[in-house]
mmCIF file of C-alpha atoms in Angstrom:
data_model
loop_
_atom_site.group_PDB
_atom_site.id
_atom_site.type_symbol
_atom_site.label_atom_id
_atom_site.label_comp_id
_atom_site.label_asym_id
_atom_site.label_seq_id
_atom_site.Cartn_x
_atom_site.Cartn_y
_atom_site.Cartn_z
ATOM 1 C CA UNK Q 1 -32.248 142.406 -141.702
ATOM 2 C CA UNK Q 2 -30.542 145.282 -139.883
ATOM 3 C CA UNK Q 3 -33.262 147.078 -137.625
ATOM 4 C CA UNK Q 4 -31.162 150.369 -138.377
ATOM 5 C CA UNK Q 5 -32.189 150.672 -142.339
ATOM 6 C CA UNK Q 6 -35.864 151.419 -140.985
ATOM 7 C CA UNK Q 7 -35.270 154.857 -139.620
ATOM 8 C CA UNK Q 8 -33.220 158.134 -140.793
ATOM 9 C CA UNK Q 9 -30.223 158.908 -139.030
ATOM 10 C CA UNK Q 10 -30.411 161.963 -136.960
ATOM 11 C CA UNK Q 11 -29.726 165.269 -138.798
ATOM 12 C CA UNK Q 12 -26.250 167.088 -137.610
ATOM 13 C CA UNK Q 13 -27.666 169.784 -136.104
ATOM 14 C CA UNK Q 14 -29.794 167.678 -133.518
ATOM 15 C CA UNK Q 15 -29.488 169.801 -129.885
ATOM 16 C CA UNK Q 16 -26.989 168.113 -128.426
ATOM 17 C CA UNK Q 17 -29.208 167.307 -125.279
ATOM 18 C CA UNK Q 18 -30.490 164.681 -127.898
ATOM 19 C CA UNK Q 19 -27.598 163.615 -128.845
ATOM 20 C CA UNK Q 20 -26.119 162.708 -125.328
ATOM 21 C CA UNK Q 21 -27.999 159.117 -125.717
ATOM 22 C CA UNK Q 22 -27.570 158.417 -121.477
ATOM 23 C CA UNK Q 23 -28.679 160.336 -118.769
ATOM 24 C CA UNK Q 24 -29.912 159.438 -115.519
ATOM 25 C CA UNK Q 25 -33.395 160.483 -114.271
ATOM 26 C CA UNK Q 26 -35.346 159.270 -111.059
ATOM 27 C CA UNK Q 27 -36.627 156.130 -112.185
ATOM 28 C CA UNK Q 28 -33.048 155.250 -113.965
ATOM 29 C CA UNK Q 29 -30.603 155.571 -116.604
ATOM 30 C CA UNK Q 30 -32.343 156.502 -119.408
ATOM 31 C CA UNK Q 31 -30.942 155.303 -123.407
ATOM 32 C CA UNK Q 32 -32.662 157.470 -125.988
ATOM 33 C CA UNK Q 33 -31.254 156.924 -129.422
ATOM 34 C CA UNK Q 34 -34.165 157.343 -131.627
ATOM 35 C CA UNK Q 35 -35.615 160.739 -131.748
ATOM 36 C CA UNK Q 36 -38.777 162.233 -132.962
ATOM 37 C CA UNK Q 37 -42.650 161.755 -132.601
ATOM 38 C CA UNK Q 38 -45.820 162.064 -134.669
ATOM 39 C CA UNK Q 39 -48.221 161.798 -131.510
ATOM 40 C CA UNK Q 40 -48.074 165.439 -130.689
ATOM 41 C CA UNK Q 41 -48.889 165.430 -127.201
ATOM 42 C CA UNK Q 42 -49.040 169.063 -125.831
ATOM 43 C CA UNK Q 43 -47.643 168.400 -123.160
ATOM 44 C CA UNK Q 44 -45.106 166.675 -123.884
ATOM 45 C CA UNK Q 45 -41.360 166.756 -122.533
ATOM 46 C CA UNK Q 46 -39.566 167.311 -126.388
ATOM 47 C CA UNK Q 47 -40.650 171.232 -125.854
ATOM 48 C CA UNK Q 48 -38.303 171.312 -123.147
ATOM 49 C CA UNK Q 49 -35.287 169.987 -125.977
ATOM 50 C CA UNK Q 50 -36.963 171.676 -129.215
ATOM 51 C CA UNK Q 51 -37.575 168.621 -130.778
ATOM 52 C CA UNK Q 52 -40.917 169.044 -131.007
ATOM 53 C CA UNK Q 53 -41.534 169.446 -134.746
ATOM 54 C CA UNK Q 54 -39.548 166.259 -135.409
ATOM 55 C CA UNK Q 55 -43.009 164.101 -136.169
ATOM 56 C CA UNK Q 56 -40.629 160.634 -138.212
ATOM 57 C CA UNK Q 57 -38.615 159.040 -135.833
ATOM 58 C CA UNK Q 58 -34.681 159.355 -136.319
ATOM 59 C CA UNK Q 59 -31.984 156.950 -135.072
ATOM 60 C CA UNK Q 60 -28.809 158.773 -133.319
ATOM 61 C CA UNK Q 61 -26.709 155.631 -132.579
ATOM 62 C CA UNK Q 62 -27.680 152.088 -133.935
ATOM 63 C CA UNK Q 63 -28.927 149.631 -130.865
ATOM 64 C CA UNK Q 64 -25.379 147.841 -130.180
ATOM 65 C CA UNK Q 65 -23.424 150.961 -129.828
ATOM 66 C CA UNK Q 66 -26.268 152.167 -127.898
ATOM 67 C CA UNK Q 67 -26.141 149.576 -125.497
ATOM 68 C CA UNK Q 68 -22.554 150.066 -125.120
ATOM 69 C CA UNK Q 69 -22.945 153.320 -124.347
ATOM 70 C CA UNK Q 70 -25.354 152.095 -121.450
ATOM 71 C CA UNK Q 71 -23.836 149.567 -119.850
ATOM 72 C CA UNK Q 72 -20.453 151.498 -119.815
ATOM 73 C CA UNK Q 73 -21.454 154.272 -118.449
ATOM 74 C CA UNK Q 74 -19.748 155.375 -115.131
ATOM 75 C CA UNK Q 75 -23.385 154.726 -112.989
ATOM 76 C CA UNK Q 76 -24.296 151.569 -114.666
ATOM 77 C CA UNK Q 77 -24.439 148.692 -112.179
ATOM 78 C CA UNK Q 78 -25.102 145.299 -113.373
ATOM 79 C CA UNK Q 79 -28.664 143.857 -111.941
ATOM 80 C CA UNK Q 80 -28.940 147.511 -109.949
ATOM 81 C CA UNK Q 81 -29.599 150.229 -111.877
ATOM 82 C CA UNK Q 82 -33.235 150.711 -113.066
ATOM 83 C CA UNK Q 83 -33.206 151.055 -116.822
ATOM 84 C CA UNK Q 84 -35.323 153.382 -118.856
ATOM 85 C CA UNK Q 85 -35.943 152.770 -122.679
ATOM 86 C CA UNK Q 86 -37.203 155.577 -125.260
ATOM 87 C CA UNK Q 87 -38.682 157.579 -122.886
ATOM 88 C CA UNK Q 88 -37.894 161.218 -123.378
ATOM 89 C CA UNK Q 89 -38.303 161.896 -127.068
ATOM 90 C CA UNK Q 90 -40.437 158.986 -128.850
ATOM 91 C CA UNK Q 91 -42.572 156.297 -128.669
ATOM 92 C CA UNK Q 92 -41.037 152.982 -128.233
ATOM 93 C CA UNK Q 93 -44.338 151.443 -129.898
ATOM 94 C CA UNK Q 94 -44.352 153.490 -132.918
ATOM 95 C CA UNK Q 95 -43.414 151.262 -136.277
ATOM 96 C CA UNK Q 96 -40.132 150.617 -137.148
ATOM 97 C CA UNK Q 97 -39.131 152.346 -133.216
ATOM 98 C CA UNK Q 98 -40.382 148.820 -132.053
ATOM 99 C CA UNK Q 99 -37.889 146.992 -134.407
ATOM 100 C CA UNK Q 100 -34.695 149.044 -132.490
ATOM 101 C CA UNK Q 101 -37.102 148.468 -128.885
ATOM 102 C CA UNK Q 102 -36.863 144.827 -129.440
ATOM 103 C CA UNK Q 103 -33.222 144.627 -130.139
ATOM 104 C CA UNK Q 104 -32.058 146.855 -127.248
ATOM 105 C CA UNK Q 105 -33.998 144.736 -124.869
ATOM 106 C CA UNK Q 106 -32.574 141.357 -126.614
ATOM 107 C CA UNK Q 107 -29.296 142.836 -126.337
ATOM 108 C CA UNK Q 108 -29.267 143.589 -123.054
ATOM 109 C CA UNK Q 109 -31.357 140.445 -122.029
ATOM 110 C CA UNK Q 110 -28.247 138.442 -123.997
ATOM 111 C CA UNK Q 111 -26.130 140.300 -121.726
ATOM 112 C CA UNK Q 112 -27.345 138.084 -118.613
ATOM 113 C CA UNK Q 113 -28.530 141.202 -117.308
ATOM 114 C CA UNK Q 114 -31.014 141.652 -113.857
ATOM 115 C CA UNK Q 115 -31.744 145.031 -113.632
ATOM 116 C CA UNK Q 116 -35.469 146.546 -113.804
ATOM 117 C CA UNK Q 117 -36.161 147.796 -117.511
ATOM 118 C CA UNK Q 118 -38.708 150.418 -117.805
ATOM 119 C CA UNK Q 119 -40.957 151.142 -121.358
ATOM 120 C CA UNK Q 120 -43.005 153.715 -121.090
ATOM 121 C CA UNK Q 121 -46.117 153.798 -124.062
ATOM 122 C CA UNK Q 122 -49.018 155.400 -125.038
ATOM 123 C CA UNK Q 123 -49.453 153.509 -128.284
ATOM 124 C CA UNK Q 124 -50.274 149.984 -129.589
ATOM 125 C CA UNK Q 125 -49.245 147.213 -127.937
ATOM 126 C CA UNK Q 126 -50.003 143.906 -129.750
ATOM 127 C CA UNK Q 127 -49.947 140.381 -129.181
ATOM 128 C CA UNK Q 128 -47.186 139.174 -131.298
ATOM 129 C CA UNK Q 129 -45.360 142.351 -129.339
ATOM 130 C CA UNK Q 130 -45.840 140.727 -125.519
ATOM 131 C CA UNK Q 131 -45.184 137.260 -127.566
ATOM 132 C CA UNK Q 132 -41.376 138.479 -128.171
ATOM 133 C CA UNK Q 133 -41.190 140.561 -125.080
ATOM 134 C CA UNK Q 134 -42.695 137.023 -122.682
ATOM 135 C CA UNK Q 135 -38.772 135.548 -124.595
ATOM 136 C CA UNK Q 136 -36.025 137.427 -122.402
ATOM 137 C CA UNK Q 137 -35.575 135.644 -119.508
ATOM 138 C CA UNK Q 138 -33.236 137.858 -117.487
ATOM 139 C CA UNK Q 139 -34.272 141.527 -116.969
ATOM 140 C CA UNK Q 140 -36.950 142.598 -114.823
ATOM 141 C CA UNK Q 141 -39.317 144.145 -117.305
ATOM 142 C CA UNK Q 142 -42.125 146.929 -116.934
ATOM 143 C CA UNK Q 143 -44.864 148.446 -119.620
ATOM 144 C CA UNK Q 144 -45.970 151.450 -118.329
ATOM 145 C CA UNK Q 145 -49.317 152.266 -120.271
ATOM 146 C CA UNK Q 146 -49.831 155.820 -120.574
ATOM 147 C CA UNK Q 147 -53.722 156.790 -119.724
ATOM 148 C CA UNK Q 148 -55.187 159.690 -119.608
ATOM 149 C CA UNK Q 149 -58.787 159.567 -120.827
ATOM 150 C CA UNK Q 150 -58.325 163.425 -122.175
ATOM 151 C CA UNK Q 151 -59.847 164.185 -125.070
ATOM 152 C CA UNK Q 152 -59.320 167.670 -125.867
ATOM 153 C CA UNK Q 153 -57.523 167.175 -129.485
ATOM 154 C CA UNK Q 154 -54.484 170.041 -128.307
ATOM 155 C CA UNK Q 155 -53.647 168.183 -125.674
ATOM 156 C CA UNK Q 156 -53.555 164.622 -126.493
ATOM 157 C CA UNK Q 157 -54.347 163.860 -130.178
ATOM 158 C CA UNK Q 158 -53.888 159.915 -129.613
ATOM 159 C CA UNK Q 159 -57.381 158.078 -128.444
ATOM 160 C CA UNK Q 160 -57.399 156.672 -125.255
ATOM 161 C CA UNK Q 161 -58.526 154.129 -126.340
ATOM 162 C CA UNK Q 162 -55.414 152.743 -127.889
ATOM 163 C CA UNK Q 163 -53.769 152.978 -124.535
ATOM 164 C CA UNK Q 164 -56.874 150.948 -123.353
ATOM 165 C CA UNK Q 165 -56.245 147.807 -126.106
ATOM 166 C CA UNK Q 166 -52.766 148.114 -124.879
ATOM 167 C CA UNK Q 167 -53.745 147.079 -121.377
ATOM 168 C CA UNK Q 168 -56.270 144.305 -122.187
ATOM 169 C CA UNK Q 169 -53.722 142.677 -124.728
ATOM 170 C CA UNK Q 170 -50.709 142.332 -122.030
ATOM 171 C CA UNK Q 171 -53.224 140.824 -118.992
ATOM 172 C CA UNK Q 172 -54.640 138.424 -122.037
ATOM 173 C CA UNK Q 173 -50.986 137.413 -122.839
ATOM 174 C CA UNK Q 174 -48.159 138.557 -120.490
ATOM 175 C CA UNK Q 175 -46.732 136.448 -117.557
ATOM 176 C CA UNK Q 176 -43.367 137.627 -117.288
ATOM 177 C CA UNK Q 177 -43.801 141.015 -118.772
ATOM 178 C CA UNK Q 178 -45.915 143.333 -116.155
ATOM 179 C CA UNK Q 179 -47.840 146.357 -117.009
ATOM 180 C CA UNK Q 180 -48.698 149.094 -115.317
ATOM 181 C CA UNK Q 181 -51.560 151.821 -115.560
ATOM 182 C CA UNK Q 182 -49.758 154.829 -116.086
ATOM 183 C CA UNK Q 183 -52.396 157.543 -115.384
ATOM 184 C CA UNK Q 184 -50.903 160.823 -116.791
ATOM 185 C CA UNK Q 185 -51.201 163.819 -116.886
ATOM 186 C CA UNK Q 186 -54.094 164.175 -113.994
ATOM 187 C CA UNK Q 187 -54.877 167.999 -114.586
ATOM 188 C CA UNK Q 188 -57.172 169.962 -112.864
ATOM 189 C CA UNK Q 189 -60.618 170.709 -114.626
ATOM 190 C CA UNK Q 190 -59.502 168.464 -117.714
ATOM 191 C CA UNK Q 191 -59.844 164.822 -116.946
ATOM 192 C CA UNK Q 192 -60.050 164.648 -113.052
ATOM 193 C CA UNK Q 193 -64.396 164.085 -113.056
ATOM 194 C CA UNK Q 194 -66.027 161.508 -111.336
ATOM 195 C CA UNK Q 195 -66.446 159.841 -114.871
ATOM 196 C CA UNK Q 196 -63.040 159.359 -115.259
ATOM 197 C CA UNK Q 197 -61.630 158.240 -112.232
ATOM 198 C CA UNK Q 198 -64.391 155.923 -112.502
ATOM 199 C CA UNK Q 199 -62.985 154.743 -115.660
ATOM 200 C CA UNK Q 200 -59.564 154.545 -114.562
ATOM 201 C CA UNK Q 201 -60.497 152.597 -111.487
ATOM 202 C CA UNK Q 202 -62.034 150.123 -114.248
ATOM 203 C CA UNK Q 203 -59.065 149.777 -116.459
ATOM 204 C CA UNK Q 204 -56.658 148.977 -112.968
ATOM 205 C CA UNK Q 205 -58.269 145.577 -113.113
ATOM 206 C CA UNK Q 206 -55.772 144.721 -116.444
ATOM 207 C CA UNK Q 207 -53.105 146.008 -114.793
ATOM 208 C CA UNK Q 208 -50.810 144.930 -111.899
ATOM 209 C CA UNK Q 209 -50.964 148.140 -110.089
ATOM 210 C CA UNK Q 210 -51.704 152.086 -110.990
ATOM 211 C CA UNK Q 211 -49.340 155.010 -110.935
ATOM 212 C CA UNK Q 212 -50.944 158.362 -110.985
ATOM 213 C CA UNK Q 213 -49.065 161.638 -111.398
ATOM 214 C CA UNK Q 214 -49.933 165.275 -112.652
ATOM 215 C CA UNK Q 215 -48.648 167.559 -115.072
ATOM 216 C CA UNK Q 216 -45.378 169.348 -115.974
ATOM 217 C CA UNK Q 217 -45.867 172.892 -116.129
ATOM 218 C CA UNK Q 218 -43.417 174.025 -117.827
ATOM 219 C CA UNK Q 219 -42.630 177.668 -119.366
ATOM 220 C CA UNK Q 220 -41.812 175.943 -123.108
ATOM 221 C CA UNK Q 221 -45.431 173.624 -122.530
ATOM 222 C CA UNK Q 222 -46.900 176.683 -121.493
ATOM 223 C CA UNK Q 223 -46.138 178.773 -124.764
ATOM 224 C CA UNK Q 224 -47.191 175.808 -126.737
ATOM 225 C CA UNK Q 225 -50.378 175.337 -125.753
ATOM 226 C CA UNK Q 226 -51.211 179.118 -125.382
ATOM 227 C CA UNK Q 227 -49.712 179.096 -129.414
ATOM 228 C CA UNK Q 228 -52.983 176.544 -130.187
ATOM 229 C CA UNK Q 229 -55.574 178.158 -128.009
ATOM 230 C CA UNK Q 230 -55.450 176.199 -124.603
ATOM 231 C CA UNK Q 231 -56.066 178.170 -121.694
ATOM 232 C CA UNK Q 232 -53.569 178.023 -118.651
ATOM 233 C CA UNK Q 233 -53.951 175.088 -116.740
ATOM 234 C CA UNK Q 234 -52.847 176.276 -113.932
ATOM 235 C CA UNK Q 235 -52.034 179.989 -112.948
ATOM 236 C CA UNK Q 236 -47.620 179.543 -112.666
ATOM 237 C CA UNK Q 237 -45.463 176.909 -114.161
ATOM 238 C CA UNK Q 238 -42.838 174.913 -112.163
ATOM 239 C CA UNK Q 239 -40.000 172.974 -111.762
ATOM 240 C CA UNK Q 240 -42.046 169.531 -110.220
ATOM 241 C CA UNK Q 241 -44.990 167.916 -111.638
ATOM 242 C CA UNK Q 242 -48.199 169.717 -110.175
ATOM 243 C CA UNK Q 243 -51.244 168.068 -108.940
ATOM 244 C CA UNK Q 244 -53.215 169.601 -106.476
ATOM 245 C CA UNK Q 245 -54.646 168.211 -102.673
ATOM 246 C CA UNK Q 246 -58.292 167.761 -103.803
ATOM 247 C CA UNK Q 247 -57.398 165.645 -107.211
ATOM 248 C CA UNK Q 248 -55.596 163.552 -105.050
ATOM 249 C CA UNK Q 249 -57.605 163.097 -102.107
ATOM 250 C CA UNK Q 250 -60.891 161.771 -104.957
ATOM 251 C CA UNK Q 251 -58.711 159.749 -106.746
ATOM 252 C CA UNK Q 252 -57.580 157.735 -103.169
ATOM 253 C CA UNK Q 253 -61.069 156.998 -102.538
ATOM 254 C CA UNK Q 254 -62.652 156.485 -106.062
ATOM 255 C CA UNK Q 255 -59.583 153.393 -105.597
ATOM 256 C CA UNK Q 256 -60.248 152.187 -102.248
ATOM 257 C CA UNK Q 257 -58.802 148.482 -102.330
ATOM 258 C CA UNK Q 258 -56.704 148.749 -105.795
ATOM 259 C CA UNK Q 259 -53.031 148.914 -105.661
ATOM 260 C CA UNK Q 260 -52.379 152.078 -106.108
ATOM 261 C CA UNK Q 261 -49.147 154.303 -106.000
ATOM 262 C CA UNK Q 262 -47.865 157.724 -106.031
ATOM 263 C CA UNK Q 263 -44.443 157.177 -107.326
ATOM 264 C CA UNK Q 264 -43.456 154.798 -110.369
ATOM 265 C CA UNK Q 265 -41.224 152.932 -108.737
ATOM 266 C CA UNK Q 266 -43.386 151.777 -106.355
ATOM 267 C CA UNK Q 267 -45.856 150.513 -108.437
ATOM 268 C CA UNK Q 268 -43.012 148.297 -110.547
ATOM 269 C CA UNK Q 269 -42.146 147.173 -107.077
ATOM 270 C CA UNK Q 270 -45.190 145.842 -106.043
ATOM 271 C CA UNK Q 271 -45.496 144.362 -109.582
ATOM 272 C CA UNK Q 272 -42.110 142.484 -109.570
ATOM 273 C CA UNK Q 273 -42.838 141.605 -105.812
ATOM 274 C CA UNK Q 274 -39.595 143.186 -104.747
ATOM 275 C CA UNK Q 275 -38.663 146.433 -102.595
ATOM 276 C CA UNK Q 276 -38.302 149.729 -104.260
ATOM 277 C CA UNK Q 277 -35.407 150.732 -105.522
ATOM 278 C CA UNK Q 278 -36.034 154.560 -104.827
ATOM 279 C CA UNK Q 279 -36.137 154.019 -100.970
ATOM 280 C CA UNK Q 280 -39.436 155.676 -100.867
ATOM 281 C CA UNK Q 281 -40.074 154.154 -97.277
ATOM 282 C CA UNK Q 282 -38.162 156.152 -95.387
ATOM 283 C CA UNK Q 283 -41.382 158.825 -96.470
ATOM 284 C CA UNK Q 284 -43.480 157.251 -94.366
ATOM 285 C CA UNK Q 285 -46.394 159.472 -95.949
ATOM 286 C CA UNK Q 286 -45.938 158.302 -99.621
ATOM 287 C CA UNK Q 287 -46.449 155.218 -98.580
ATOM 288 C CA UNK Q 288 -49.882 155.326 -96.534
ATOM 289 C CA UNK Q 289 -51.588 153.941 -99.567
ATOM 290 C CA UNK Q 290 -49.432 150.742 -100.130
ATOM 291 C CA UNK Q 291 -50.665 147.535 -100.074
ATOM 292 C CA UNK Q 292 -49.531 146.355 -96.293
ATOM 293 C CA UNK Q 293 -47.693 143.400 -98.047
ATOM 294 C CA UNK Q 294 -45.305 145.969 -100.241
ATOM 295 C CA UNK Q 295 -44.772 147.503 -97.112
ATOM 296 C CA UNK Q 296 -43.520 144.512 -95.587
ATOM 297 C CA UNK Q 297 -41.151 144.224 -98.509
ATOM 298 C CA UNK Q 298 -40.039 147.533 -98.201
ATOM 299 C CA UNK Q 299 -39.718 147.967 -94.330
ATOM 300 C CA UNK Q 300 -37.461 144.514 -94.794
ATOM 301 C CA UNK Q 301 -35.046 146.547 -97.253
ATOM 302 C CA UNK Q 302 -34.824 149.697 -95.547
ATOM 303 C CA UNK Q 303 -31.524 150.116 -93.726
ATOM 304 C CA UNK Q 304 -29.878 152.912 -92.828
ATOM 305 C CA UNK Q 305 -26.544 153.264 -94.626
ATOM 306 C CA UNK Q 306 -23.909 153.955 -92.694
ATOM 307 C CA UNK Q 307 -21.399 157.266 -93.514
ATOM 308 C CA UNK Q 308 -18.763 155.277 -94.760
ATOM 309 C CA UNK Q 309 -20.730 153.720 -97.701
ATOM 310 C CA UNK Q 310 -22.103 156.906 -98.577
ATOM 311 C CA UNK Q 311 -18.596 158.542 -98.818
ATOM 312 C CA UNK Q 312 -17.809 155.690 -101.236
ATOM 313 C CA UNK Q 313 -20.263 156.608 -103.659
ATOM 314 C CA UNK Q 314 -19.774 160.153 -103.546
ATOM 315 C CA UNK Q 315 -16.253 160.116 -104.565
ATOM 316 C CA UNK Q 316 -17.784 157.579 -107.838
ATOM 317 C CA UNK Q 317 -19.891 160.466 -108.565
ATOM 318 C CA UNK Q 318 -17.772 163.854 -107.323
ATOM 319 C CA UNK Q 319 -19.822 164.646 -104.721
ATOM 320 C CA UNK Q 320 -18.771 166.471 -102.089
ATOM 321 C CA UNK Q 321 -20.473 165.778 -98.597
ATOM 322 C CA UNK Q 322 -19.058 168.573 -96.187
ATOM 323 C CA UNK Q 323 -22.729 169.073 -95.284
ATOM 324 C CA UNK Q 324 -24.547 166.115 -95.402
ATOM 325 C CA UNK Q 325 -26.697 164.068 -93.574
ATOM 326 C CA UNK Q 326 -27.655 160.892 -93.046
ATOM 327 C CA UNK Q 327 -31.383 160.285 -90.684
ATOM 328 C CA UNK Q 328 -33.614 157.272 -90.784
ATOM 329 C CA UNK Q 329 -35.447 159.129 -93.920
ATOM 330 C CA UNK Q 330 -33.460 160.229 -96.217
ATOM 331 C CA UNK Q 331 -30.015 161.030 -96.878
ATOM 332 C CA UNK Q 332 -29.291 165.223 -97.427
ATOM 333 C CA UNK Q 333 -26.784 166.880 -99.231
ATOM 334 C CA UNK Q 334 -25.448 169.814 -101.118
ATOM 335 C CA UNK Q 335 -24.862 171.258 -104.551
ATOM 336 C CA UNK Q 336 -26.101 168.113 -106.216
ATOM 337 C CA UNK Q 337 -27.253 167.394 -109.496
ATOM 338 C CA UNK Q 338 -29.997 165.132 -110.239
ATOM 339 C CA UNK Q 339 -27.621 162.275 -111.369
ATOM 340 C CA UNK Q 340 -25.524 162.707 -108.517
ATOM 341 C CA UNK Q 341 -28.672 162.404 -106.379
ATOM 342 C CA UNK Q 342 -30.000 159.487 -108.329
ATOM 343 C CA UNK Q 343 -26.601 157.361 -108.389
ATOM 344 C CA UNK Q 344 -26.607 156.927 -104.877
ATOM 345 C CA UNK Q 345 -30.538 156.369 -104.214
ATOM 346 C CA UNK Q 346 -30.173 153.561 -106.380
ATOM 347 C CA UNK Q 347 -27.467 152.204 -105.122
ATOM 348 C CA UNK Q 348 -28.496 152.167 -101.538
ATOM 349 C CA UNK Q 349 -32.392 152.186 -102.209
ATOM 350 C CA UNK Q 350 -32.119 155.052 -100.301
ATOM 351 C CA UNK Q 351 -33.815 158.760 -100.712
ATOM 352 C CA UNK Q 352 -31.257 161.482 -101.400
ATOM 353 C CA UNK Q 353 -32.285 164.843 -101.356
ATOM 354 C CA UNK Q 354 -30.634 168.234 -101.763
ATOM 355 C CA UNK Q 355 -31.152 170.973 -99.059
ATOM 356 C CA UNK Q 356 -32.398 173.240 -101.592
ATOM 357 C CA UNK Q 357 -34.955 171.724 -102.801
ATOM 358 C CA UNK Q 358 -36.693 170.116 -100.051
ATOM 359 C CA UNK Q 359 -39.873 167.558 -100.151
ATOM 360 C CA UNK Q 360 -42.133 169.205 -97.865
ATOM 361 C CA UNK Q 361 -44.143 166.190 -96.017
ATOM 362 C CA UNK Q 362 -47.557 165.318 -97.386
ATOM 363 C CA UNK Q 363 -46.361 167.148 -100.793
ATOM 364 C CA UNK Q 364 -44.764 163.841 -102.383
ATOM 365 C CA UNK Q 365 -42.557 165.462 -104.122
ATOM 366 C CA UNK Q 366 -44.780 167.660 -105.483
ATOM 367 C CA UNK Q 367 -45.293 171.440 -106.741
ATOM 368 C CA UNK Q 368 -46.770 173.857 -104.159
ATOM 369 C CA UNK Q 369 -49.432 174.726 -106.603
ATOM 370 C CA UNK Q 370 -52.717 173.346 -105.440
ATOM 371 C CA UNK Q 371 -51.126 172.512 -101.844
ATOM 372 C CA UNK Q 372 -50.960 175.539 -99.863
#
């Protein structure tokens, strides 16, 4: 049976953000054709789209022409470019959203395809799930399992402890499949007490490594949770993910000896056993908390590219790079967009970084809030 009789096609007047099914984020190009969520997440990214009243699921393009859309696209690089899945405005576990998650990763695994494939959940992940997942034999394949262990209802309806069954079933029954702890969103005064990073530190041992990050702040998540009586998390909104020094600084010692990692990419890295595709090394201060025998990986991978390889991928991409330039950290240029920017990290496994919006050392990429 045809996966796409179990959802509604998108309505026509779906913001066309939504219905541009590729774009390319940090951690990859990212194929979105189903759309809509009944979790209702406060926090979650669809404000910034206004898709958040869209609780049923919709399909936008069926999963061939989907894929085609994918692995045509001007960035795609077969067995390079990192692959997100259903990230930005569902969950890939929800029923029937699984049917269309399946068939996009069989297609693509049918495709003889290498690259890293990222699924990000919060919801159930069962056994006869990893049993078809532990099948494809080709792509490099990553379950990030959203955590948070919040349980104020406005900002997280879903129980933790879904997430939680999620992470015993894949150590139980994945090989081939890896999962990672996904703990998000840390936020100040909410779920950053000793009780919980206690309980996080417990549920690492099902995983093969944690990824912690903190909250988007946005003006659109702001409104929203002022509209259903949450008070301001944090006194300003901005345009990186904010968690502040002290969160961080408990967290690194409540996990003294667990893999642990700042930046996602890192953690599928050290899961896969391979160097990370972002080029995070040249930061030598996001990766102080590595396991010494990622670092070893990484430090192997790290070269310096020259100029003329970095000309060649600008011109793919229609970058200009008059100003640019090229250290033994990062590469810097100009008027970039994010895709630009992202293109050419991932093809060289190299930071990129625009002058104008500089990662201040120690930060990690980080909003000032909670740092100066």
């Amino acid at each position: 049976m045809k996966t796409d009789v179990l959802l509604r096609k998108a309505p026509p007047d779906l913001p066309s953000a939504l219905r541009q099914v590729v774009d390319y984020r940090k951690s990859g190009l990212s194929l979105n054709h189903i759309v809509g969520c009944p979790l209702d997440c406060g926090y979650c990214v669809r404000h910034l789209f206004a898709n958040f009243e869209m609780k049923k699921p919709h399909l936008v393009l069926d999963d061939d022409a989907a894929v085609r859309e994918l692995v045509e696209h001007w960035a795609f690089r077969k067995d390079v470019t990192p692959i997100q899945l259903l990230n930005r405005a569902t969950d890939p576990f929800l029923p029937g959203v699984k049917d269309h998650l399946f068939r996009t990763l069989e297609i693509l695994d049918g495709k003889g395809l290498r690259n890293p494939v990222l699924v990000i959940t919060r919801w159930r992940v069962e056994p006869d799930d990893i049993q078809r997942l532990e099948r494809l034999s080709n792509i490099k394949l990553t379950i990030l399992v959203t955590w948070s262990g919040i349980d104020d209802k406005r900002l997280e309806p879903v129980e933790s402890s879904i997430a939680e069954a999620s992470l015993h079933a894949l150590r139980a029954t994945a090989s081939r499949t890896k999962a990672i702890l996904y703990w998000r969103p840390l936020i100040a005064g909410i779920n950053d007490t000793d009780a919980h990073l206690a309980r996080a530190r417990e549920l690492s041992e099902q995983a093969a490594a944690t990824v912690f990050s903190g909250l988007f702040h946005r003006e659109e998540i702001r409104s929203y949770l002022r509209s259903v009586g949450f008070e301001d998390a944090y006194p300003e909104v901005a345009r990186r993910k904010i968690l502040p020094r002290d969160i961080e600084a408990r967290i690194l010692t409540a996990f003294a000896g667990r893999p642990l990692f700042r930046k996602t990419s890192c953690g599928i890295a050290f899961a896969h056993r391979s160097a990370d595709y972002n080029g995070h090394f040249g930061l030598k201060d996001v990766c102080d908390i590595c396991p010494g025998a990622q670092v070893e990986r990484c430090a192997t991978a790290h070269a310096r590219p020259t100029a003329e390889r970095v000309q060649e991928l600008a011109r793919e991409c229609g970058l200009s790079l008059d100003h640019a330039r090229i250290d033994d950290r990062r590469i810097e240029v100009q008027n970039s967009t994010e895709q630009q920017r992202y293109f050419i990290q991932h093809a060289l496994n190299y930071q990129v970084h625009d002058a104008a919006l500089p990662h201040l050392p120690r930060r990690h990429g980080r909003a000032e809030i909670g740092w100066s």
